Coordinates of C-alpha atoms in Angstrom, one line a residue:
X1 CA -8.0 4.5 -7.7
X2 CA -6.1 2.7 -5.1
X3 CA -6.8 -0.8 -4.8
X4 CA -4.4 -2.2 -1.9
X5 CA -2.7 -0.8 0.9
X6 CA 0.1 -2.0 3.5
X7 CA 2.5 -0.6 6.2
X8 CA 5.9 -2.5 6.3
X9 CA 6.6 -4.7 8.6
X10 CA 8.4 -2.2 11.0
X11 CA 5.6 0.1 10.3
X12 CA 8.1 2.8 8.8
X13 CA 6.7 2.7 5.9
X14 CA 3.5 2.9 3.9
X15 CA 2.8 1.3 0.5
X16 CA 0.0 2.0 -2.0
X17 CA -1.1 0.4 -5.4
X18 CA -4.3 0.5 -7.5
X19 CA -5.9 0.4 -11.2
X20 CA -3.0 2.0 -13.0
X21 CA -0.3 -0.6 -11.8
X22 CA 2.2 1.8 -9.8
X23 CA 3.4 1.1 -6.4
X24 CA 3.3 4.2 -4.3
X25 CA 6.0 4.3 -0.8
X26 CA 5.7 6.8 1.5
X27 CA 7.8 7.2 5.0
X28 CA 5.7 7.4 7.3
X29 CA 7.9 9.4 10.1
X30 CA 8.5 12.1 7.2
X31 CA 4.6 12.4 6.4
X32 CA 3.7 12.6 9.7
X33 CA 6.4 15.1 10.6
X34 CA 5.5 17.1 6.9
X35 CA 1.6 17.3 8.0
X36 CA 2.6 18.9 11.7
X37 CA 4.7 21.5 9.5
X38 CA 1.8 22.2 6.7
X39 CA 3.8 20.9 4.2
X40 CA 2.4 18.3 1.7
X41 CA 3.7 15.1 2.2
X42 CA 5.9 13.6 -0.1
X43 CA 6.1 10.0 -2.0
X44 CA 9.9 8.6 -1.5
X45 CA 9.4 5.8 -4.1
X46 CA 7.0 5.5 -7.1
X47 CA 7.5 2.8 -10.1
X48 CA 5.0 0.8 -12.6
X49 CA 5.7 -2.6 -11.1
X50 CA 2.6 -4.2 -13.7
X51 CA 0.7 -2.7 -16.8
X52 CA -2.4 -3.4 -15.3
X53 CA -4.2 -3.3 -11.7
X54 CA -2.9 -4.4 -8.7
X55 CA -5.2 -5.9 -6.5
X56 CA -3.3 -7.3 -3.5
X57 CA -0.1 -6.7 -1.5
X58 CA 1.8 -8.9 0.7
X59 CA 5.6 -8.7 2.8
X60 CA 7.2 -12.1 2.5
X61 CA 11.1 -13.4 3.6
X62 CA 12.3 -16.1 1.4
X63 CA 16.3 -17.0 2.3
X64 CA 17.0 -13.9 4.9
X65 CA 15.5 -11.5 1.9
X66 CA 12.4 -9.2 2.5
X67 CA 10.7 -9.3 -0.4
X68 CA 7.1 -6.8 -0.8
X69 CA 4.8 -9.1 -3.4
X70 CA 2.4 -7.7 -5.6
X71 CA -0.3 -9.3 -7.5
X72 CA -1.8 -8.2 -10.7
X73 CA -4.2 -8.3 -13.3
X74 CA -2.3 -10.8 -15.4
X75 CA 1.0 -11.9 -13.2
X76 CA 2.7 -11.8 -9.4
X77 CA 6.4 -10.2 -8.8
X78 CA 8.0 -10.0 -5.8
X79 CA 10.3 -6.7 -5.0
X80 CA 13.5 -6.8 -3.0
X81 CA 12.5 -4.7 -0.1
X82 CA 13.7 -1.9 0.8
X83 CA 13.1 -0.4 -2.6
X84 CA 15.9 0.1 -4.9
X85 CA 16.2 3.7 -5.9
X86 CA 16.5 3.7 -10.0
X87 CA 17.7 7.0 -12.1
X88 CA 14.6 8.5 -13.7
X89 CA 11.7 6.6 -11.7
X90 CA 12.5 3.8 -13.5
X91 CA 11.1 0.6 -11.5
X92 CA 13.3 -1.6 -9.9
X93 CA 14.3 -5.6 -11.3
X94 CA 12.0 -7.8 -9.7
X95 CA 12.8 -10.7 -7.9
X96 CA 10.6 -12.8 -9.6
X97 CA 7.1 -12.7 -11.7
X98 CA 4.9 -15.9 -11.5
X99 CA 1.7 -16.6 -13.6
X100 CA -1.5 -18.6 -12.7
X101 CA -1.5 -21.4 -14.7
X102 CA -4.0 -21.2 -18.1
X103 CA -7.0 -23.5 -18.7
X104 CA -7.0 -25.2 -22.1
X105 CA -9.4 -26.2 -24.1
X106 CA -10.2 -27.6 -27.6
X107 CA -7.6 -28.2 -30.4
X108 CA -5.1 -27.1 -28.2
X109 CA -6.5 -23.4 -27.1
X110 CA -5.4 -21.7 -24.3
X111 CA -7.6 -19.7 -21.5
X112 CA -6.7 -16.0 -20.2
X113 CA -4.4 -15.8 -17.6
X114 CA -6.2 -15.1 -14.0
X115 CA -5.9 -12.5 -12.1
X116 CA -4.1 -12.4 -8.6
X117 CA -7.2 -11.1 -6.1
X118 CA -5.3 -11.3 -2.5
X119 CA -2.2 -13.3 -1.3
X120 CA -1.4 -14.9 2.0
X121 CA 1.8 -16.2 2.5
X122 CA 3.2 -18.9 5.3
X123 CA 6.7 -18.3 7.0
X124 CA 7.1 -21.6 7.8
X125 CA 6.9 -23.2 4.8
X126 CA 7.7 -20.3 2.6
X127 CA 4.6 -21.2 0.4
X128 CA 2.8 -17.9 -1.0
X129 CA -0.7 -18.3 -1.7
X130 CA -2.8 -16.7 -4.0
X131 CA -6.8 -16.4 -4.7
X132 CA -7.1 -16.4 -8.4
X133 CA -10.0 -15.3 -10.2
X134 CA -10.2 -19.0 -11.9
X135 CA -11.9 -20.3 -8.7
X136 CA -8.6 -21.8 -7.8
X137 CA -6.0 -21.0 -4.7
X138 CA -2.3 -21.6 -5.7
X139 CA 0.6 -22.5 -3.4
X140 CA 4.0 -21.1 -4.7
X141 CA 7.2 -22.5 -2.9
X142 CA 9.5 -19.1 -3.1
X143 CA 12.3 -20.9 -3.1
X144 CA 12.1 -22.5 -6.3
X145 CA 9.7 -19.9 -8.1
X146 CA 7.3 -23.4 -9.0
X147 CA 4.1 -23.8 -8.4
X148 CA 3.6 -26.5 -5.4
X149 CA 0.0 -27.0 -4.8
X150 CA -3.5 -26.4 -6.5
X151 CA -6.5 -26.1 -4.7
X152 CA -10.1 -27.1 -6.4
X153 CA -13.0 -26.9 -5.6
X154 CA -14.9 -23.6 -5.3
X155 CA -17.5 -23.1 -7.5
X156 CA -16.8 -19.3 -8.6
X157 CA -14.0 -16.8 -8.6
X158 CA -12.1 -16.2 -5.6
X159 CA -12.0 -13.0 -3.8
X160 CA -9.7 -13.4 -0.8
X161 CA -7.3 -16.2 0.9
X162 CA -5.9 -16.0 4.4
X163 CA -3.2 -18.4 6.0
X164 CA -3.2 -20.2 9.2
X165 CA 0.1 -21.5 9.0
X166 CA 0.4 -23.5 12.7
X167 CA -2.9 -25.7 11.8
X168 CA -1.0 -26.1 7.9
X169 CA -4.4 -24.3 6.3
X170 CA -4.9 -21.6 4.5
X171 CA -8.7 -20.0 4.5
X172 CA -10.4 -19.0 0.5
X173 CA -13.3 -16.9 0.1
X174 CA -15.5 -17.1 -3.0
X175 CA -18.3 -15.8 -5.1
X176 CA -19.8 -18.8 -4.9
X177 CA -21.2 -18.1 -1.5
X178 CA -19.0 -20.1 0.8
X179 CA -15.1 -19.8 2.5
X180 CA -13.3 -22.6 3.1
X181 CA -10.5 -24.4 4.9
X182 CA -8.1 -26.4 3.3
X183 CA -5.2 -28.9 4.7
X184 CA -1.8 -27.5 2.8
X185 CA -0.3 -30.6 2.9
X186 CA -2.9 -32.6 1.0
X187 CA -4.8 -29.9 -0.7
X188 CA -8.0 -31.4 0.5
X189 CA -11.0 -29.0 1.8
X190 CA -10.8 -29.2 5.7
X191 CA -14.3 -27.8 5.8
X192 CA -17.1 -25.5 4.0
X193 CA -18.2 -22.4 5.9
X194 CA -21.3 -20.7 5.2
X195 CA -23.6 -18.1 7.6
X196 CA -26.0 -19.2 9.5
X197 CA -29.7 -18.4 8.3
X198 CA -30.0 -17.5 4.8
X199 CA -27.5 -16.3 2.1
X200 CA -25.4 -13.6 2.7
X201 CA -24.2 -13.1 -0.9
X202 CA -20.4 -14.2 -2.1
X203 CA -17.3 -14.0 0.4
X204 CA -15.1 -10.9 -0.2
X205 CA -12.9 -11.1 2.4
X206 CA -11.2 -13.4 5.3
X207 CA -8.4 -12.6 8.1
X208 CA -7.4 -15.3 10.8
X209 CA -6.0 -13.7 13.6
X210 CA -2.2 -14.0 15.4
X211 CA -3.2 -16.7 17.8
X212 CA -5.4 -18.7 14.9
X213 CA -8.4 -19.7 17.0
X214 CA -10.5 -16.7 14.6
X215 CA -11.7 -16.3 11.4
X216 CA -13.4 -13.2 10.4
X217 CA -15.5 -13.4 7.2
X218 CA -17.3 -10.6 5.1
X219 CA -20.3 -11.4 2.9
X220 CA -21.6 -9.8 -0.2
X221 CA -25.2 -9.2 1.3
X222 CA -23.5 -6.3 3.6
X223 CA -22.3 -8.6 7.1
X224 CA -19.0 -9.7 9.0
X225 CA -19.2 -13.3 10.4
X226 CA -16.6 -14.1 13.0
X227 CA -15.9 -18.2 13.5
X228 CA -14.1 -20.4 16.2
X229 CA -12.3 -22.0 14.2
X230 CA -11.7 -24.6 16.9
X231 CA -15.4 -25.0 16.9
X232 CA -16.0 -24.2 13.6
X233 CA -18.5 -22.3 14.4
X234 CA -20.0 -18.6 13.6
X235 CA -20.0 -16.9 16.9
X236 CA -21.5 -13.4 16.0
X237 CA -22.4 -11.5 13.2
X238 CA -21.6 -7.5 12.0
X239 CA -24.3 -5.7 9.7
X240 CA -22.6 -3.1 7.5
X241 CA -23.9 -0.6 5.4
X242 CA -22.5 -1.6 2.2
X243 CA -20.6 -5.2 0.9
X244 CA -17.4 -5.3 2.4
X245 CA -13.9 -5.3 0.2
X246 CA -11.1 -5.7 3.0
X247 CA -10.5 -6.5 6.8
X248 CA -7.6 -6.9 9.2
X249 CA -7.5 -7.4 12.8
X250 CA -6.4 -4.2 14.5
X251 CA -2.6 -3.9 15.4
X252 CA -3.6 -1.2 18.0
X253 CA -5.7 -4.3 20.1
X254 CA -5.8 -7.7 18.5
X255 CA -9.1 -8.4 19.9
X256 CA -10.3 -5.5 17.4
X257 CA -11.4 -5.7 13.5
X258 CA -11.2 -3.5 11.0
X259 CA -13.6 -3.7 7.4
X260 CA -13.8 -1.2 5.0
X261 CA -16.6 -1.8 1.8
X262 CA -18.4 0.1 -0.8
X263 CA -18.8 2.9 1.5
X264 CA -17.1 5.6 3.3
X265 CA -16.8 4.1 6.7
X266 CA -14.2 2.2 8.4
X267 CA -16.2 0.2 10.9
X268 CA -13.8 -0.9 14.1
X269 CA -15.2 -4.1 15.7
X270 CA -14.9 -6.2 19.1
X271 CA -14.5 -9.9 18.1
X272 CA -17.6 -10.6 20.2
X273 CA -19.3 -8.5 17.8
X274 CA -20.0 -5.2 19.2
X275 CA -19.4 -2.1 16.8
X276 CA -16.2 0.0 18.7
X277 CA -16.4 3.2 15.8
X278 CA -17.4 4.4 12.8
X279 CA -14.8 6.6 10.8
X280 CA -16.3 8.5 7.8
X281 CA -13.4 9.1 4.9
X282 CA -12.7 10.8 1.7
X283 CA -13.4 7.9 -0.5
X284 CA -17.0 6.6 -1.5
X285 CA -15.7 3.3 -1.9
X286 CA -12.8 1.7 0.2
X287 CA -10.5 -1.6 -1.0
X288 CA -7.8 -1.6 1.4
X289 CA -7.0 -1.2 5.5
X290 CA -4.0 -1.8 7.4
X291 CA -2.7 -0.5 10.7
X292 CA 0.3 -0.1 12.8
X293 CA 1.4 0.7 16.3
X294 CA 4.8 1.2 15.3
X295 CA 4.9 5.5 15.3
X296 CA 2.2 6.5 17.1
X297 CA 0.7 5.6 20.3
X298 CA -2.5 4.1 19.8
X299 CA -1.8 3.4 16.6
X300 CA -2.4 4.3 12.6
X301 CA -5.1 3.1 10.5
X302 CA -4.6 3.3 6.9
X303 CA -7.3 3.3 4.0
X304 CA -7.4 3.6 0.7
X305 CA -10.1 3.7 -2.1
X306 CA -11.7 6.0 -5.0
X307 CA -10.8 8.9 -4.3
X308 CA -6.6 10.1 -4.7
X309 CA -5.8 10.4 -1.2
X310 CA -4.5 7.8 1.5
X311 CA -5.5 8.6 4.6
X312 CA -3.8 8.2 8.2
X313 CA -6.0 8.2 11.2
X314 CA -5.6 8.2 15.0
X315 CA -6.6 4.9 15.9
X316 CA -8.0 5.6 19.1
X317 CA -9.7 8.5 18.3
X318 CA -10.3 8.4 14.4
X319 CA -9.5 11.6 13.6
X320 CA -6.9 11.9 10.4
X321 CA -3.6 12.9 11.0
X322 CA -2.5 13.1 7.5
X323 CA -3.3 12.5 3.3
X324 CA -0.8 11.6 1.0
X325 CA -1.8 12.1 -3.0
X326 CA -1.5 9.3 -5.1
X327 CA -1.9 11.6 -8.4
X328 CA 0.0 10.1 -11.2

């Protein structure tokens, strides 16, 4: 089951993770180009970067270095990107591995280690930020491997975090029914968003888009919310079939969302709210999206989910293009 997916940042390439803790890379050129030919596409680079799930995954640069993040079950590690190639699959050194800090209680005991739901990470301050299933965000300054900052104040575990680095906040999602904003430099909350009318179940997800004046939200109850955040106010609303797991904003057209959830549909959406297509996929149950404009005109659109296969669709027309296996 694949949990996370993510193209690079010059769209060459495409990387996959899930339950079992491997990181999957595929070039994308090479499995577009295998699919034409009726050849099965093949993986370039596959390693067990934790030995548990991966949930989220994020590109950072820290010092000049690329660095692809990953975020586990127990711990974060960041990779030196592109890949290092290691004689017999073994996976490559990582750059660093950071754990959420443990609660303590009485006589001295120590709490389970949180898991790492979603990262965000800011470019200008080099802080990476994570949502942790304690009901706390982190801040992690990459330069130093510390944590910087804590943020409090949710009432439930956190399912998603998104940064807005030009306004210094970063957006959290929770179970707890609410997403909020929080000032980075004082870890304060900025503001408590909830939908208008009654509730829509816990926040699973949260995207703020290039120019930072959006928010997209999506609730437990089976809705997208999309909020000014000048106004901080919710300016439409997106029914969906099932709860939603993951969004991005389209790289094809930046006015465009896409949300996958516990369902096989990728819904495509205007920001105003107006449904632009439904794509049905392999998997009955999708956890990641991402898209890229990078090798194809009009753009890929990437999913992943329960079933072994990653899909690549035509993000214009929504037809797929290719499957890669993530069979281990």
């Amino acid at each position: 089951m694949q949990l996370a997916t993510l193209f690079s940042p010059d769209g060459a390439h495409l990387v996959c993770a899930g339950s079992s803790g491997h990181v999957h890379v595929w070039d994308v050129e090479q499995v577009l180009l295998r699919t034409a030919a009726g050849a099965n596409p093949a993986v370039c680079t596959s390693f067990a970067a934790h030995g548990n799930a991966i949930y989220s995954l994020q590109f950072v640069t820290v010092k000049g270095q690329q660095l692809l993040v990953t975020g586990g079950d127990t711990d974060i590690a960041g990779w030196a990107w592109p890949l290092e190639a290691c004689a017999g699959g073994g996976a490559p050194t990582p750059a660093f591995r950071l754990e959420h800090p443990r609660s303590t209680g009485l006589r001295g005991s120590v709490g389970a280690l949180a898991e790492c739901n979603a990262l965000a990470f800011d470019p200008k301050s080099g802080l990476l930020f994570t949502a942790a299933g304690d009901s706390n965000a982190y801040a992690w300054d990459l330069g130093t491997g510390l944590l910087a900052r804590t943020f409090s104040g949710h009432d439930g575990y956190l399912h998603c975090v998104a940064a807005r680095p030009y306004a210094s906040q970063i957006v959290t999602g929770s179970e707890d029914g609410t997403a909020r904003l929080w000032d980075v430099r004082s870890t304060g909350s900025a503001a408590i968003l909830r939908p208008p009318g009654e509730s829509c179940g816990w926040c699973a997800c949260a995207e703020v888009d290039a120019t930072e004046d959006w928010l997209v939200c999506g609730w437990g109850a089976g809705v997208l919310t999309t909020w000014s955040l000048t106004a901080q106010t919710c300016t439409a609303a997106m029914p969906t079939g099932a709860p939603p797991q993951q969004l991005r904003f389209g790289a094809h057209s930046q006015s465009s969302v896409l949300s996958v959830g516990a369902e096989p549909i990728i819904y495509e959406w205007s920001l105003s709210g107006s449904l632009v297509q439904r794509i049905t996929c392999a998997s009955t149950s999708l956890f990641g999206v991402d898209s890229s404009t990078a090798l194809r005109e009009g753009g890929l659109i990437a999913v992943c989910g329960n079933a072994p296969q990653v899909q690549l669709f035509d993000a214009t027309v929504g037809v797929v293009v290719s499957e890669v296996d993530t069979s281990e």
